Amino acid sequence: MKSIGIAGFGTIGRVVARHIEASELPLKLAAVSAGDRSRAEAAMAQLKTPVPIVDTAELVALSDVVVDSAPTAAFREIAETTLRAGKTLVTVSGAALMQWPEAADVARAHGGRLILATGALLGLDAVRAAAIGTIHSVTMVTRKPVKSLIKAEHVVRNRIDLTAITEPLKIFEGSAREGAIAFPANVNVAAALGMAGVGPERTRLEIWADPALERNTHRIVVDSDSARLELGIENIPTDENPGTGRITAQSIVAALNDLVAPIRIGT
C-alpha cells in the first residue's frame, strides 16, 4: 500500500484525490496541503474519507509519494522537502523542474525520486526512445483559446490585448526554455518535451492565441535517425481553470498507478 500526499488541493489535486478513493490498486490518500485552507476544507468535505490538511513538512512525513499540484511558485519547496526525505515526487511542473538543474543531485544524494508525469502531452515515450539515437529537430506549435492565455504572465507583462482579436495571433516564438519561463503555468508540456528529447534550448516553440478554438492544442514534429514523429493533441480544458486540460490530472493518476500496478504499459 502506497500512502499518497497531495500538495495543492485545487483543480488537479481534487481530481487525483477522487481517483485514489475509487482505485482498487494499493493506493491510499494520506493528507493534503493547500494555500487556501478554507477552500481546501470545502473540497475535502466532498470526499468519502476526509484526510488531514497539513503543511508541507508534515505532508511529506505522512506520505510515501507526494503529488505536486500546487502553483509553480511552490514547486521548489515541495520538491526539495520531498526529495531530501528520500520520498518520491510526482509532478507536471516541467517548467519549474527545468529551472532547478540540481534536482537530480538532491534526489540521488538522499535516495529520493522525481517523476515528471506526461501531463497534457503525448508521445513522450517515443521521443525518449528517439533520443537514444540522434534527434535532428523538434518543433512544437501550441494553440490555445483566448480564455486559456488572457491571464498568462507573458501576456499581462507585455500588455498584449487578446480581448478583441478575430484571427489567430502568434504571441511567442523561441526555444522551449524561453517559452516555459515566459509561460510557467501554460506550457509545462514544452519543458517536458525538451527534457525528453534534444533539450529545452534546441526545442523550438510557437504559441498562438486562437479565438476560434475551444480546446488547448499541441502539434509536434520530431525528426530523428530512427523515426519521424508527428504528434497532435486537443485537450478539453477543465471548467475551473481553462489553462489546464482534463487529461493533466489523469496523467498523474496513471503515473501513480504505475508505481503499484503488476503490469506497466509504456516506457
mmCIF file of C-alpha atoms in Angstrom:
data_model
loop_
_atom_site.group_PDB
_atom_site.id
_atom_site.type_symbol
_atom_site.label_atom_id
_atom_site.label_comp_id
_atom_site.label_asym_id
_atom_site.label_seq_id
_atom_site.Cartn_x
_atom_site.Cartn_y
_atom_site.Cartn_z
ATOM 1 C CA MET A 1 0.000 0.000 0.000
ATOM 2 C CA LYS A 2 1.370 3.424 -1.011
ATOM 3 C CA SER A 3 0.374 6.459 1.041
ATOM 4 C CA ILE A 4 -0.168 9.470 -1.231
ATOM 5 C CA GLY A 5 0.055 13.092 -0.170
ATOM 6 C CA ILE A 6 -1.252 15.847 -2.429
ATOM 7 C CA ALA A 7 0.449 19.245 -2.308
ATOM 8 C CA GLY A 8 -2.054 21.716 -3.676
ATOM 9 C CA PHE A 9 -5.720 20.801 -3.443
ATOM 10 C CA GLY A 10 -7.048 22.722 -6.419
ATOM 11 C CA THR A 11 -8.285 21.666 -9.855
ATOM 12 C CA ILE A 12 -5.750 18.853 -10.332
ATOM 13 C CA GLY A 13 -5.384 17.772 -6.712
ATOM 14 C CA ARG A 14 -9.101 17.200 -6.208
ATOM 15 C CA VAL A 15 -9.352 15.002 -9.311
ATOM 16 C CA VAL A 16 -6.358 12.940 -8.189
ATOM 17 C CA ALA A 17 -7.883 12.516 -4.725
ATOM 18 C CA ARG A 18 -11.168 11.221 -6.140
ATOM 19 C CA HIS A 19 -9.360 8.724 -8.344
ATOM 20 C CA ILE A 20 -7.304 7.462 -5.399
ATOM 21 C CA GLU A 21 -10.501 6.953 -3.396
ATOM 22 C CA ALA A 22 -12.050 4.960 -6.233
ATOM 23 C CA SER A 23 -8.935 2.938 -7.083
ATOM 24 C CA GLU A 24 -8.755 -0.798 -6.494
ATOM 25 C CA LEU A 25 -4.955 -0.606 -6.533
ATOM 26 C CA PRO A 26 -2.997 -0.358 -3.251
ATOM 27 C CA LEU A 27 -3.125 3.439 -3.012
ATOM 28 C CA LYS A 28 -4.498 5.494 -0.131
ATOM 29 C CA LEU A 29 -4.754 9.230 0.388
ATOM 30 C CA ALA A 30 -2.772 10.241 3.490
ATOM 31 C CA ALA A 31 -3.053 14.045 3.626
ATOM 32 C CA VAL A 32 -3.149 17.213 1.552
ATOM 33 C CA SER A 33 -1.659 20.683 1.800
ATOM 34 C CA ALA A 34 -3.152 23.870 0.382
ATOM 35 C CA GLY A 35 -2.508 27.587 0.154
ATOM 36 C CA ASP A 36 -6.177 28.389 0.740
ATOM 37 C CA ARG A 37 -7.245 26.302 3.708
ATOM 38 C CA SER A 38 -10.907 27.300 3.646
ATOM 39 C CA ARG A 39 -11.318 26.239 0.020
ATOM 40 C CA ALA A 40 -9.432 23.029 0.749
ATOM 41 C CA GLU A 41 -11.745 22.258 3.674
ATOM 42 C CA ALA A 42 -14.788 22.751 1.448
ATOM 43 C CA ALA A 43 -13.332 20.422 -1.184
ATOM 44 C CA MET A 44 -12.285 17.885 1.443
ATOM 45 C CA ALA A 45 -15.862 17.650 2.685
ATOM 46 C CA GLN A 46 -16.812 16.161 -0.674
ATOM 47 C CA LEU A 47 -14.543 13.139 -0.234
ATOM 48 C CA LYS A 48 -15.899 9.925 1.235
ATOM 49 C CA THR A 49 -12.978 9.667 3.644
ATOM 50 C CA PRO A 50 -11.546 13.094 4.567
ATOM 51 C CA VAL A 51 -7.852 13.348 5.427
ATOM 52 C CA PRO A 52 -5.850 15.997 7.323
ATOM 53 C CA ILE A 53 -4.892 19.316 5.739
ATOM 54 C CA VAL A 54 -1.306 19.928 6.829
ATOM 55 C CA ASP A 55 1.822 21.900 5.967
ATOM 56 C CA THR A 56 4.458 20.664 3.515
ATOM 57 C CA ALA A 57 6.775 19.111 6.102
ATOM 58 C CA GLU A 58 4.012 17.062 7.721
ATOM 59 C CA LEU A 59 2.613 16.095 4.325
ATOM 60 C CA VAL A 60 5.947 14.599 3.337
ATOM 61 C CA ALA A 61 6.296 12.827 6.691
ATOM 62 C CA LEU A 62 2.883 11.180 6.282
ATOM 63 C CA SER A 63 3.400 10.101 2.664
ATOM 64 C CA ASP A 64 5.361 7.586 0.618
ATOM 65 C CA VAL A 65 4.653 9.569 -2.544
ATOM 66 C CA VAL A 66 3.859 13.276 -2.865
ATOM 67 C CA VAL A 67 1.839 14.616 -5.795
ATOM 68 C CA ASP A 68 2.744 18.205 -6.624
ATOM 69 C CA SER A 69 -0.317 20.012 -7.977
ATOM 70 C CA ALA A 70 0.431 23.352 -6.335
ATOM 71 C CA PRO A 71 1.149 26.644 -8.158
ATOM 72 C CA THR A 72 4.515 26.765 -9.929
ATOM 73 C CA ALA A 73 5.978 29.138 -7.348
ATOM 74 C CA ALA A 74 5.623 26.462 -4.642
ATOM 75 C CA PHE A 75 7.340 23.704 -6.613
ATOM 76 C CA ARG A 76 10.878 24.150 -5.278
ATOM 77 C CA GLU A 77 9.916 23.932 -1.588
ATOM 78 C CA ILE A 78 7.678 20.914 -2.144
ATOM 79 C CA ALA A 79 10.198 19.117 -4.341
ATOM 80 C CA GLU A 80 13.224 19.748 -2.153
ATOM 81 C CA THR A 81 11.434 18.721 1.051
ATOM 82 C CA THR A 82 10.191 15.518 -0.582
ATOM 83 C CA LEU A 83 13.479 14.512 -2.162
ATOM 84 C CA ARG A 84 15.562 15.281 0.925
ATOM 85 C CA ALA A 85 13.253 12.961 2.872
ATOM 86 C CA GLY A 86 14.041 10.165 0.414
ATOM 87 C CA LYS A 87 10.464 10.141 -0.894
ATOM 88 C CA THR A 88 9.008 10.110 -4.416
ATOM 89 C CA LEU A 89 7.554 13.237 -6.008
ATOM 90 C CA VAL A 90 5.135 13.118 -8.960
ATOM 91 C CA THR A 91 4.669 16.428 -10.753
ATOM 92 C CA VAL A 92 3.691 18.023 -14.048
ATOM 93 C CA SER A 93 5.667 21.214 -13.335
ATOM 94 C CA GLY A 94 8.131 20.744 -16.158
ATOM 95 C CA ALA A 95 8.875 24.464 -16.397
ATOM 96 C CA ALA A 96 9.840 24.656 -12.716
ATOM 97 C CA LEU A 97 11.882 21.451 -12.858
ATOM 98 C CA MET A 98 13.791 22.735 -15.880
ATOM 99 C CA GLN A 99 14.905 25.736 -13.825
ATOM 100 C CA TRP A 100 16.248 23.537 -10.988
ATOM 101 C CA PRO A 101 19.160 21.615 -12.545
ATOM 102 C CA GLU A 102 20.297 20.377 -9.111
ATOM 103 C CA ALA A 103 17.172 18.245 -8.702
ATOM 104 C CA ALA A 104 18.827 15.013 -9.828
ATOM 105 C CA ASP A 105 21.769 15.539 -7.472
ATOM 106 C CA VAL A 106 19.459 16.172 -4.496
ATOM 107 C CA ALA A 107 17.386 13.086 -5.280
ATOM 108 C CA ARG A 108 20.458 10.907 -5.734
ATOM 109 C CA ALA A 109 22.082 12.117 -2.514
ATOM 110 C CA HIS A 110 19.022 11.352 -0.380
ATOM 111 C CA GLY A 111 17.503 8.342 -2.128
ATOM 112 C CA GLY A 112 14.543 10.297 -3.454
ATOM 113 C CA ARG A 113 12.953 10.133 -6.875
ATOM 114 C CA LEU A 114 11.179 12.668 -9.067
ATOM 115 C CA ILE A 115 8.705 11.588 -11.746
ATOM 116 C CA LEU A 116 7.651 14.151 -14.355
ATOM 117 C CA ALA A 117 4.254 12.908 -15.485
ATOM 118 C CA THR A 118 3.266 13.332 -19.122
ATOM 119 C CA GLY A 119 0.639 15.940 -18.349
ATOM 120 C CA ALA A 120 -1.252 17.412 -21.296
ATOM 121 C CA LEU A 121 1.106 15.958 -23.883
ATOM 122 C CA LEU A 122 1.528 12.691 -25.750
ATOM 123 C CA GLY A 123 4.302 10.682 -27.328
ATOM 124 C CA LEU A 124 6.993 11.255 -24.689
ATOM 125 C CA ASP A 125 7.772 7.519 -24.747
ATOM 126 C CA ALA A 126 8.583 7.743 -28.450
ATOM 127 C CA VAL A 127 10.577 10.968 -28.048
ATOM 128 C CA ARG A 128 12.653 9.421 -25.256
ATOM 129 C CA ALA A 129 13.289 6.359 -27.416
ATOM 130 C CA ALA A 130 14.325 8.546 -30.365
ATOM 131 C CA ALA A 131 16.732 10.416 -28.071
ATOM 132 C CA ILE A 132 18.673 7.171 -27.524
ATOM 133 C CA GLY A 133 19.768 7.694 -31.133
ATOM 134 C CA THR A 134 20.018 11.092 -32.821
ATOM 135 C CA ILE A 135 17.230 13.643 -32.953
ATOM 136 C CA HIS A 136 17.778 16.253 -35.649
ATOM 137 C CA SER A 137 15.000 18.676 -34.731
ATOM 138 C CA VAL A 138 11.921 19.134 -32.543
ATOM 139 C CA THR A 139 9.262 21.760 -33.173
ATOM 140 C CA MET A 140 6.083 22.383 -31.233
ATOM 141 C CA VAL A 141 3.171 24.688 -32.072
ATOM 142 C CA THR A 142 0.725 25.368 -29.252
ATOM 143 C CA ARG A 143 -2.646 26.957 -29.999
ATOM 144 C CA LYS A 144 -4.995 27.842 -27.180
ATOM 145 C CA PRO A 145 -8.338 29.593 -26.779
ATOM 146 C CA VAL A 146 -8.081 33.213 -25.706
ATOM 147 C CA LYS A 147 -9.538 32.359 -22.276
ATOM 148 C CA SER A 148 -6.623 29.988 -21.654
ATOM 149 C CA LEU A 149 -3.977 32.679 -22.260
ATOM 150 C CA ILE A 150 -5.520 36.005 -21.311
ATOM 151 C CA LYS A 151 -4.138 35.847 -17.744
ATOM 152 C CA ALA A 152 -0.755 34.354 -18.686
ATOM 153 C CA GLU A 153 2.218 36.207 -17.175
ATOM 154 C CA HIS A 154 3.803 36.947 -20.569
ATOM 155 C CA VAL A 155 0.539 38.347 -21.931
ATOM 156 C CA VAL A 156 -0.106 40.542 -18.894
ATOM 157 C CA ARG A 157 3.510 41.706 -18.580
ATOM 158 C CA ASN A 158 3.731 42.701 -22.251
ATOM 159 C CA ARG A 159 0.226 44.188 -22.293
ATOM 160 C CA ILE A 160 -0.906 42.001 -25.167
ATOM 161 C CA ASP A 161 -4.607 42.696 -25.737
ATOM 162 C CA LEU A 162 -6.337 39.440 -26.647
ATOM 163 C CA THR A 163 -9.879 40.566 -25.926
ATOM 164 C CA ALA A 164 -10.662 41.861 -29.411
ATOM 165 C CA ILE A 165 -8.709 39.542 -31.727
ATOM 166 C CA THR A 166 -10.674 37.873 -34.507
ATOM 167 C CA GLU A 167 -7.821 35.902 -36.098
ATOM 168 C CA PRO A 168 -5.114 33.651 -34.621
ATOM 169 C CA LEU A 169 -2.310 35.719 -33.091
ATOM 170 C CA LYS A 170 1.213 34.424 -32.506
ATOM 171 C CA ILE A 171 2.251 35.685 -29.092
ATOM 172 C CA PHE A 172 5.541 33.812 -28.695
ATOM 173 C CA GLU A 173 8.277 32.197 -30.775
ATOM 174 C CA GLY A 174 11.546 30.878 -29.390
ATOM 175 C CA SER A 175 13.034 27.921 -27.530
ATOM 176 C CA ALA A 176 11.093 25.689 -25.158
ATOM 177 C CA ARG A 177 13.235 27.019 -22.318
ATOM 178 C CA GLU A 178 12.316 30.619 -23.124
ATOM 179 C CA GLY A 179 8.659 29.663 -23.549
ATOM 180 C CA ALA A 180 8.466 27.781 -20.269
ATOM 181 C CA ILE A 181 9.965 30.752 -18.440
ATOM 182 C CA ALA A 182 7.598 33.192 -20.148
ATOM 183 C CA PHE A 183 4.521 30.980 -19.619
ATOM 184 C CA PRO A 184 5.285 28.922 -16.470
ATOM 185 C CA ALA A 185 1.661 27.928 -15.915
ATOM 186 C CA ASN A 186 0.763 27.328 -19.558
ATOM 187 C CA VAL A 187 3.462 25.351 -21.333
ATOM 188 C CA ASN A 188 4.829 22.773 -18.923
ATOM 189 C CA VAL A 189 4.370 20.470 -21.911
ATOM 190 C CA ALA A 190 7.108 22.309 -23.823
ATOM 191 C CA ALA A 191 9.558 21.886 -20.949
ATOM 192 C CA ALA A 192 8.738 18.169 -20.680
ATOM 193 C CA LEU A 193 9.163 17.726 -24.430
ATOM 194 C CA GLY A 194 12.516 19.492 -24.303
ATOM 195 C CA MET A 195 13.821 17.387 -21.424
ATOM 196 C CA ALA A 196 12.649 14.165 -23.112
ATOM 197 C CA GLY A 197 14.323 14.968 -26.427
ATOM 198 C CA VAL A 198 17.104 17.310 -27.565
ATOM 199 C CA GLY A 199 16.950 19.687 -24.629
ATOM 200 C CA PRO A 200 14.859 22.804 -23.991
ATOM 201 C CA GLU A 201 17.277 25.107 -25.847
ATOM 202 C CA ARG A 202 17.067 23.173 -29.137
ATOM 203 C CA THR A 203 13.318 22.540 -28.969
ATOM 204 C CA ARG A 204 11.512 25.212 -30.984
ATOM 205 C CA LEU A 205 8.176 26.542 -29.754
ATOM 206 C CA GLU A 206 5.403 28.760 -31.065
ATOM 207 C CA ILE A 207 2.391 29.842 -29.002
ATOM 208 C CA TRP A 208 -0.771 31.167 -30.633
ATOM 209 C CA ALA A 209 -3.962 32.629 -29.207
ATOM 210 C CA ASP A 210 -6.826 31.468 -31.400
ATOM 211 C CA PRO A 211 -10.343 32.852 -30.831
ATOM 212 C CA ALA A 212 -11.863 30.030 -32.906
ATOM 213 C CA LEU A 213 -10.616 27.273 -30.598
ATOM 214 C CA GLU A 214 -12.332 25.649 -27.648
ATOM 215 C CA ARG A 215 -9.511 23.234 -26.843
ATOM 216 C CA ASN A 216 -5.828 23.584 -25.970
ATOM 217 C CA THR A 217 -3.943 22.064 -28.922
ATOM 218 C CA HIS A 218 -0.349 20.992 -29.454
ATOM 219 C CA ARG A 219 1.277 19.905 -32.724
ATOM 220 C CA ILE A 220 4.753 18.394 -32.508
ATOM 221 C CA VAL A 221 7.159 17.254 -35.230
ATOM 222 C CA VAL A 222 10.263 15.246 -34.299
ATOM 223 C CA ASP A 223 12.799 14.342 -36.965
ATOM 224 C CA SER A 224 15.331 11.688 -35.921
ATOM 225 C CA ASP A 225 17.530 8.932 -37.323
ATOM 226 C CA SER A 226 15.052 6.298 -36.129
ATOM 227 C CA ALA A 227 11.650 7.829 -36.932
ATOM 228 C CA ARG A 228 9.755 10.936 -37.916
ATOM 229 C CA LEU A 229 7.057 11.666 -35.371
ATOM 230 C CA GLU A 230 4.068 13.902 -35.967
ATOM 231 C CA LEU A 231 2.038 14.244 -32.795
ATOM 232 C CA GLY A 232 -1.182 16.123 -32.217
ATOM 233 C CA ILE A 233 -3.429 16.520 -29.203
ATOM 234 C CA GLU A 234 -6.533 18.606 -28.499
ATOM 235 C CA ASN A 235 -7.116 18.866 -24.770
ATOM 236 C CA ILE A 236 -10.507 19.620 -23.276
ATOM 237 C CA PRO A 237 -9.980 22.396 -20.682
ATOM 238 C CA THR A 238 -11.214 21.966 -17.135
ATOM 239 C CA ASP A 239 -14.191 24.079 -16.127
ATOM 240 C CA GLU A 240 -12.373 25.526 -13.110
ATOM 241 C CA ASN A 241 -9.169 26.508 -14.945
ATOM 242 C CA PRO A 242 -9.274 26.840 -18.756
ATOM 243 C CA GLY A 243 -5.463 26.758 -18.922
ATOM 244 C CA THR A 244 -5.406 23.197 -17.549
ATOM 245 C CA GLY A 245 -6.558 20.248 -19.632
ATOM 246 C CA ARG A 246 -8.633 17.483 -18.065
ATOM 247 C CA ILE A 247 -6.072 14.889 -19.128
ATOM 248 C CA THR A 248 -3.353 16.505 -16.973
ATOM 249 C CA ALA A 249 -4.766 15.182 -13.694
ATOM 250 C CA GLN A 250 -5.468 11.816 -15.309
ATOM 251 C CA SER A 251 -1.807 11.532 -16.363
ATOM 252 C CA ILE A 252 -0.803 11.943 -12.710
ATOM 253 C CA VAL A 253 -3.225 9.184 -11.732
ATOM 254 C CA ALA A 254 -1.719 6.959 -14.442
ATOM 255 C CA ALA A 255 1.768 7.644 -13.030
ATOM 256 C CA LEU A 256 0.599 6.697 -9.528
ATOM 257 C CA ASN A 257 -0.985 3.523 -10.876
ATOM 258 C CA ASP A 258 2.326 2.577 -12.497
ATOM 259 C CA LEU A 259 4.008 2.680 -9.083
ATOM 260 C CA VAL A 260 1.866 -0.176 -7.768
ATOM 261 C CA ALA A 261 0.349 -1.975 -10.772
ATOM 262 C CA PRO A 262 1.652 -5.506 -11.537
ATOM 263 C CA ILE A 263 1.888 -4.669 -15.259
ATOM 264 C CA ARG A 264 3.097 -1.380 -16.712
ATOM 265 C CA ILE A 265 2.256 -0.343 -20.264
ATOM 266 C CA GLY A 266 4.677 2.036 -21.958
ATOM 267 C CA THR A 267 8.258 3.064 -21.278
#
